Short mmCIF file of C-alpha atoms (C1' of nucleotides) in Angstrom, two decimals:
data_model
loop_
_atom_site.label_atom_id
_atom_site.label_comp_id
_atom_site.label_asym_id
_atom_site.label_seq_id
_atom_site.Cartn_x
_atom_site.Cartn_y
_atom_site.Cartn_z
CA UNK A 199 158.14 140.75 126.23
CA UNK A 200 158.80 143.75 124.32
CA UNK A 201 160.41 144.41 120.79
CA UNK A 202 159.56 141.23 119.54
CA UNK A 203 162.45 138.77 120.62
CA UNK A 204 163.35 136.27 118.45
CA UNK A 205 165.77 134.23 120.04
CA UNK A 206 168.81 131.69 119.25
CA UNK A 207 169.12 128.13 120.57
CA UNK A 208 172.26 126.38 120.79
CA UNK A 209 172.38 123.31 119.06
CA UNK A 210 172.89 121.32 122.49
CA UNK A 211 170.06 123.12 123.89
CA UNK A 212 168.19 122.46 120.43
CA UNK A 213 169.47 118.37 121.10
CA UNK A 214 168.38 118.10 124.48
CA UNK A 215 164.81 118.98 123.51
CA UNK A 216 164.78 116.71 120.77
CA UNK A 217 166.04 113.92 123.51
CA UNK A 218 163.81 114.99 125.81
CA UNK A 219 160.86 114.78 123.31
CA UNK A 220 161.91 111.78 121.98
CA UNK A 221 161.93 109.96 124.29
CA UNK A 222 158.74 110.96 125.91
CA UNK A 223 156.98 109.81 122.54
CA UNK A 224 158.74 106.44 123.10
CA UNK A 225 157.60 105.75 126.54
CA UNK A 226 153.94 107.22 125.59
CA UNK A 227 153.94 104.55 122.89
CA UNK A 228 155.32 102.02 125.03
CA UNK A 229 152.81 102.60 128.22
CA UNK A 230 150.10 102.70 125.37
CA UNK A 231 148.91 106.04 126.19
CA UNK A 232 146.96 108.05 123.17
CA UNK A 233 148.29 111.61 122.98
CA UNK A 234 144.85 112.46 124.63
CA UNK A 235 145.19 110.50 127.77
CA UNK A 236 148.81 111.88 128.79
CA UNK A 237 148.22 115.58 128.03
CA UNK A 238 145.11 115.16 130.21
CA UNK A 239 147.06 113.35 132.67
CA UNK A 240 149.59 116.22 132.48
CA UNK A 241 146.63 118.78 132.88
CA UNK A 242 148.23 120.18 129.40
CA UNK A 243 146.42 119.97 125.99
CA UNK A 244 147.32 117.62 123.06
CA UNK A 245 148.37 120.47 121.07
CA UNK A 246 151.04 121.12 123.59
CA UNK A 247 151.95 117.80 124.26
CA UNK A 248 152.12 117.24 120.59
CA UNK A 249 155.18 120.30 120.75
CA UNK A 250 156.71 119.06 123.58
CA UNK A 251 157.06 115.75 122.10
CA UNK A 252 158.51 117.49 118.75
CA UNK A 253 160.86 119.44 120.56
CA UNK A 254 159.83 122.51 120.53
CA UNK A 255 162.19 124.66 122.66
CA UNK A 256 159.20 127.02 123.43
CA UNK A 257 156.82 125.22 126.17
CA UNK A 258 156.84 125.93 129.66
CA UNK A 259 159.88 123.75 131.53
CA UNK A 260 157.15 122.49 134.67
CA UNK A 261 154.66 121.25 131.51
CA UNK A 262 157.69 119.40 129.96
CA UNK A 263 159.33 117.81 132.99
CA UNK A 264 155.61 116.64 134.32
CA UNK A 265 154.94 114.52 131.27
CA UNK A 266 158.25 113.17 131.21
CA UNK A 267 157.84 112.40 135.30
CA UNK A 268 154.47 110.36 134.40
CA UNK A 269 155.83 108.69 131.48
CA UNK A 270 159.20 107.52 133.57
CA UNK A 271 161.58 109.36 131.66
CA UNK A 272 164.37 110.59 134.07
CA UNK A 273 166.06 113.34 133.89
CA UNK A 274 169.40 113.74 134.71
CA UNK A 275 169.23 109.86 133.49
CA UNK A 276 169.91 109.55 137.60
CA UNK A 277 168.32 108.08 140.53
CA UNK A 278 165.62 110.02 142.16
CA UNK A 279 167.18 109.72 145.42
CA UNK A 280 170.26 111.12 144.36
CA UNK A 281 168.24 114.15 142.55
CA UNK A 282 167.52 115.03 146.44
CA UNK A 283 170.48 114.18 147.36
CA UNK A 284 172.27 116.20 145.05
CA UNK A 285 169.38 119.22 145.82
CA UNK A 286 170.32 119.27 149.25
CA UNK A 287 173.64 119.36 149.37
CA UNK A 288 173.70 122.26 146.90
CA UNK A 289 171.15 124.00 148.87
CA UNK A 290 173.76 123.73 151.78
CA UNK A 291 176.38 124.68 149.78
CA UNK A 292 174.76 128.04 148.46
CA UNK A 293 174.28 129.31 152.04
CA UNK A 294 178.27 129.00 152.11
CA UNK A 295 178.85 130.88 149.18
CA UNK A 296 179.00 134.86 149.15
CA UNK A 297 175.64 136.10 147.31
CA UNK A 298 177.30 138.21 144.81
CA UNK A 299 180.14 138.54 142.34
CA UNK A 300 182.31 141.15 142.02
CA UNK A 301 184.85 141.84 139.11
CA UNK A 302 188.52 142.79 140.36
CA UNK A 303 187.69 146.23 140.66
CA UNK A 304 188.42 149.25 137.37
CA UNK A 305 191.45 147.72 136.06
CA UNK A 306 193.54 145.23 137.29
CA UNK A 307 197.33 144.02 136.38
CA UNK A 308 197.05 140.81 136.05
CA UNK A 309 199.51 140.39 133.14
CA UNK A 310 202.70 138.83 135.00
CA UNK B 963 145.09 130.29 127.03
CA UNK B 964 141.16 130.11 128.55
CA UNK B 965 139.82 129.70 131.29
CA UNK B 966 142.64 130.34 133.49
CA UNK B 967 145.03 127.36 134.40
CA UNK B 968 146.62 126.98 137.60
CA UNK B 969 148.93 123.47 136.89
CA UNK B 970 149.70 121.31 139.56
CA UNK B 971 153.11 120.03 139.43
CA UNK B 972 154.90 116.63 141.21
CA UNK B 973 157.47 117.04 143.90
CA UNK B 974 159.62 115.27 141.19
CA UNK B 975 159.00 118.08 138.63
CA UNK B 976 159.41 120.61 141.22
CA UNK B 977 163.30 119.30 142.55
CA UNK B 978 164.52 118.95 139.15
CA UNK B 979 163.40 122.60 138.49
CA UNK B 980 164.78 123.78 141.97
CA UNK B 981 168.23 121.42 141.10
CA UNK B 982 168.97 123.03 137.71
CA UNK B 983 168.58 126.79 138.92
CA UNK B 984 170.88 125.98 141.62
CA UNK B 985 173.49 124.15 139.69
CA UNK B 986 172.99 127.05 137.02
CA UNK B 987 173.59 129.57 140.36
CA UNK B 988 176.73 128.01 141.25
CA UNK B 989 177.82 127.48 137.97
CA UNK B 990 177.54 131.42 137.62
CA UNK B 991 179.33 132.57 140.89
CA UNK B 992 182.20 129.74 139.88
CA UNK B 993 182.36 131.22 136.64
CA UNK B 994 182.21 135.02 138.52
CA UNK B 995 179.78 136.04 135.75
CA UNK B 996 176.88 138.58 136.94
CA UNK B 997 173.59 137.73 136.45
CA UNK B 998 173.00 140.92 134.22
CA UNK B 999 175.99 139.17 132.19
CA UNK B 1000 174.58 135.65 132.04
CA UNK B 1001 171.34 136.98 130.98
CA UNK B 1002 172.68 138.75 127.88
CA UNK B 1003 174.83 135.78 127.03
CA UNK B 1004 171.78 133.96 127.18
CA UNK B 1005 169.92 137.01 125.33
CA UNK B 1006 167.18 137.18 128.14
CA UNK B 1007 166.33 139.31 131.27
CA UNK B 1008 167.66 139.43 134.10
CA UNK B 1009 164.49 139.06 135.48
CA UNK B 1010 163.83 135.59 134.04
CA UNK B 1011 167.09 134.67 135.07
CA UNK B 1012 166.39 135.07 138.93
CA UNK B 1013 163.05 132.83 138.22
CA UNK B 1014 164.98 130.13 136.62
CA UNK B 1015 168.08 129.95 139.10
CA UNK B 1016 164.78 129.72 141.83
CA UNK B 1017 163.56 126.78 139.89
CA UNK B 1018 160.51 128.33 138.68
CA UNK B 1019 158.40 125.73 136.80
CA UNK B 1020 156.91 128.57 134.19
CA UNK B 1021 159.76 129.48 132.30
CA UNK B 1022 160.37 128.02 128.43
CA UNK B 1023 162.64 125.45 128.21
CA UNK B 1024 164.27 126.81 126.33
CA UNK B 1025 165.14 129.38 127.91
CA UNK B 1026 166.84 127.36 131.06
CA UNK B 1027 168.98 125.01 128.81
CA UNK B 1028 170.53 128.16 126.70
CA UNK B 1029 171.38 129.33 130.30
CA UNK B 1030 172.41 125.77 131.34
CA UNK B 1031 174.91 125.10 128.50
CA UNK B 1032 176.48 128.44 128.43
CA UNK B 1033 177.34 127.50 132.20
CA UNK B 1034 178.15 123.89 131.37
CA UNK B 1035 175.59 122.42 133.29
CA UNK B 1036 175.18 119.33 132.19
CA UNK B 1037 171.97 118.24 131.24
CA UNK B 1038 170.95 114.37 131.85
CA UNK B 1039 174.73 114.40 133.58
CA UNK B 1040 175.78 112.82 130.66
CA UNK B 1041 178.64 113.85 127.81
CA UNK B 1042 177.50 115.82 124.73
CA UNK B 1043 178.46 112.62 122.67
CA UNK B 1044 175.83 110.74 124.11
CA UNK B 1045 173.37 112.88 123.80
CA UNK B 1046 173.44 113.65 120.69
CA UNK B 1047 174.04 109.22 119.59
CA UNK B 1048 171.19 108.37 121.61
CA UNK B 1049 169.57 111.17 120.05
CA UNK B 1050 170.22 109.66 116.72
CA UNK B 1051 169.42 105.99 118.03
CA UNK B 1052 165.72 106.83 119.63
CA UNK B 1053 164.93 108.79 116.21
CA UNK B 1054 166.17 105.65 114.00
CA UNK B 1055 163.90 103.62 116.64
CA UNK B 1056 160.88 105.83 116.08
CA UNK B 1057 160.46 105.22 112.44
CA UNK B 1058 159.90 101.62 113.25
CA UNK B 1059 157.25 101.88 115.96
CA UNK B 1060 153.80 102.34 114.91
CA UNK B 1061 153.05 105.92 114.72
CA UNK B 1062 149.67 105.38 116.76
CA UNK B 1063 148.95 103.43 119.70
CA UNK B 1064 145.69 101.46 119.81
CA UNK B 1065 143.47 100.09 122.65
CA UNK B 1066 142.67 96.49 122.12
CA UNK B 1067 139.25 97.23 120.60
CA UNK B 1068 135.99 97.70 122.20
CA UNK B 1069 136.42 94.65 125.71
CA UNK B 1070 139.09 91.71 125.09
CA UNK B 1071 138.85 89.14 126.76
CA UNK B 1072 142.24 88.80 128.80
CA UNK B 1073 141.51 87.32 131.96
CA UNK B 1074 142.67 83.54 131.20
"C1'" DT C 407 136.49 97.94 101.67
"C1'" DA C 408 134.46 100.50 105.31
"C1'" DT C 409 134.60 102.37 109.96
"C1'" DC C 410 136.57 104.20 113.81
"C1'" DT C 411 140.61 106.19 116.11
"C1'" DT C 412 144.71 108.64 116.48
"C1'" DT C 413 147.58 111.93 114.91
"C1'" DG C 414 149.08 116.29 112.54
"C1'" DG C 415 148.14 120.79 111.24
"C1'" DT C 416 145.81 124.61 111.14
"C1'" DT C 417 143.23 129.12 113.25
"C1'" DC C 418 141.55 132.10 116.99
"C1'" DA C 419 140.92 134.15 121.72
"C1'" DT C 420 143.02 134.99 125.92
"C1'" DA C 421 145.69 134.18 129.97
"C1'" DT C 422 150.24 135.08 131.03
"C1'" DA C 423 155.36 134.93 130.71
"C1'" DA C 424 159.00 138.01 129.65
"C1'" DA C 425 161.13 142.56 129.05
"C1'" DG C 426 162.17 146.82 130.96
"C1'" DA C 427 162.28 150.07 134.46
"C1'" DT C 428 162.64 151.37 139.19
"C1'" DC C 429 163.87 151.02 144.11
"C1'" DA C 430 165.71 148.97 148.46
"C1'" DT C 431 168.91 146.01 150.30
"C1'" DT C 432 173.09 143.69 150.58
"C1'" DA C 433 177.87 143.02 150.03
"C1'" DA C 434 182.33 143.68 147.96
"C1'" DG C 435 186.23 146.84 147.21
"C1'" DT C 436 188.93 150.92 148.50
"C1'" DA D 632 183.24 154.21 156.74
"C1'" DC D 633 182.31 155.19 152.24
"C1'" DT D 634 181.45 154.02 147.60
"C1'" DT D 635 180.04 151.21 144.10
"C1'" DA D 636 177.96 147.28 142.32
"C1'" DA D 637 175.03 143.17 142.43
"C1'" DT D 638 170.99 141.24 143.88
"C1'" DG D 639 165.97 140.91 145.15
"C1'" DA D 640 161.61 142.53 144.53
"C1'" DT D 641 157.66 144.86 142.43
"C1'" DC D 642 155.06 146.98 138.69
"C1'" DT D 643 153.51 147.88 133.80
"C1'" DT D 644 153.37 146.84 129.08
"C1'" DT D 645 153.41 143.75 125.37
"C1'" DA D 646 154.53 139.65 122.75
"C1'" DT D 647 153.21 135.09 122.78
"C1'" DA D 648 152.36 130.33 124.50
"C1'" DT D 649 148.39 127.77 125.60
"C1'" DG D 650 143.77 125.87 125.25
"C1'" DA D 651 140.00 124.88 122.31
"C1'" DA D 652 137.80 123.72 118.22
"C1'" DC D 653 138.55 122.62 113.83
"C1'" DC D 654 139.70 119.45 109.58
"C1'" DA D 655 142.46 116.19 106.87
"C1'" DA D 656 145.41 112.34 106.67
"C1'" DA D 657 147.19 108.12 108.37
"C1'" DG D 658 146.50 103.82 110.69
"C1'" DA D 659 144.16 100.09 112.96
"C1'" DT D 660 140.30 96.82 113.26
"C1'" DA D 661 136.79 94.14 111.38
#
DNA sequence: TATCTTTGGTTCATATAAAGATCATTAAGT
DNA sequence: ACTTAATGATCTTTATATGAACCAAAGATA
């Protein structure tokens, strides 16, 4: 990570981390679970559970989605059986679609 | 970071990872957008791009919803709208709950 | 009120994720 | 077939996220 990178967030990607967060606090609460318990459930410290839960955009995506799998919250707000579902048929779809992109060449009329 | 971590992650964790970097994939090749192009949208490397289209679990979140919106994959399949009202509802819920949760003392009786 | 617990911020050391560059392979366009 | 471009993979360097150990404040129980 060179030249120090300070990067922008949408505000839907800045939402959906607040969601998820959210409502990973909620569920803790609700299950009774101390801050302590589910981070070492999660194999993650409190520190970074205490992030994840605010938010914060800059945590590791496998730390975030494994607290929120424990806790119950879903994402995708979907089934787990149609997560798989879905996951196969895309991976059967990719093999179908050609690998790489290609613009239409230099210059191309398309202005007719 | 001590005393080097290697995390353990559920099968759950692991599809949802696997499902966004191939929506985020197909998203891409619909949208015929490179990946060199996606990543600068996205203002990261190429590099981390491949790792989060292969659902790699060590990437910041961050990172994979910036990618994920500029595609218009949908996180939690659900309209923006939503999102962002149940956003607002589990935050105006929040302030109610207690802020701590509490075992019930030292041993309660509870087997009557 | 007093005590114990949980949470919320720090700070610091270090493991590591990300950037950037390079190269081989694959595939699209001519 | 040839050319050009996109992808996949590997390596090195560097910024930084994470874990750990703090302390203070808030909250629960008695």
């Amino acid at each position: 990570m060179p030249k120090s990178i300070t990067r922008t967030y949408s505000r839907y990607s800045r939402d959906a981390a607040a969601l998820i967060g959210a409502l990973i606090r909620e569920a803790r609460n609700e299950r009774k679970l101390t801050a302590q318990e589910l981070a070492d459930r999660a194999g993650i410290s409190r520190g970074l559970l205490q992030r994840i839960e605010k938010g914060n955009l800059k945590c590791e995506i496998g730390a975030v989605f494994e607290v929120a799998t424990i806790v119950g919250v879903k994402l995708f707000d979907a089934d787990e059986n149609r997560l798989t579902q879905y996951l196969r048929q895309t991976r059967e779809k990719l093999v179908l679609l050609p690998k790489s992109v290609r613009k239409k060449s230099k210059v191309m009329r398309d202005d007719f």
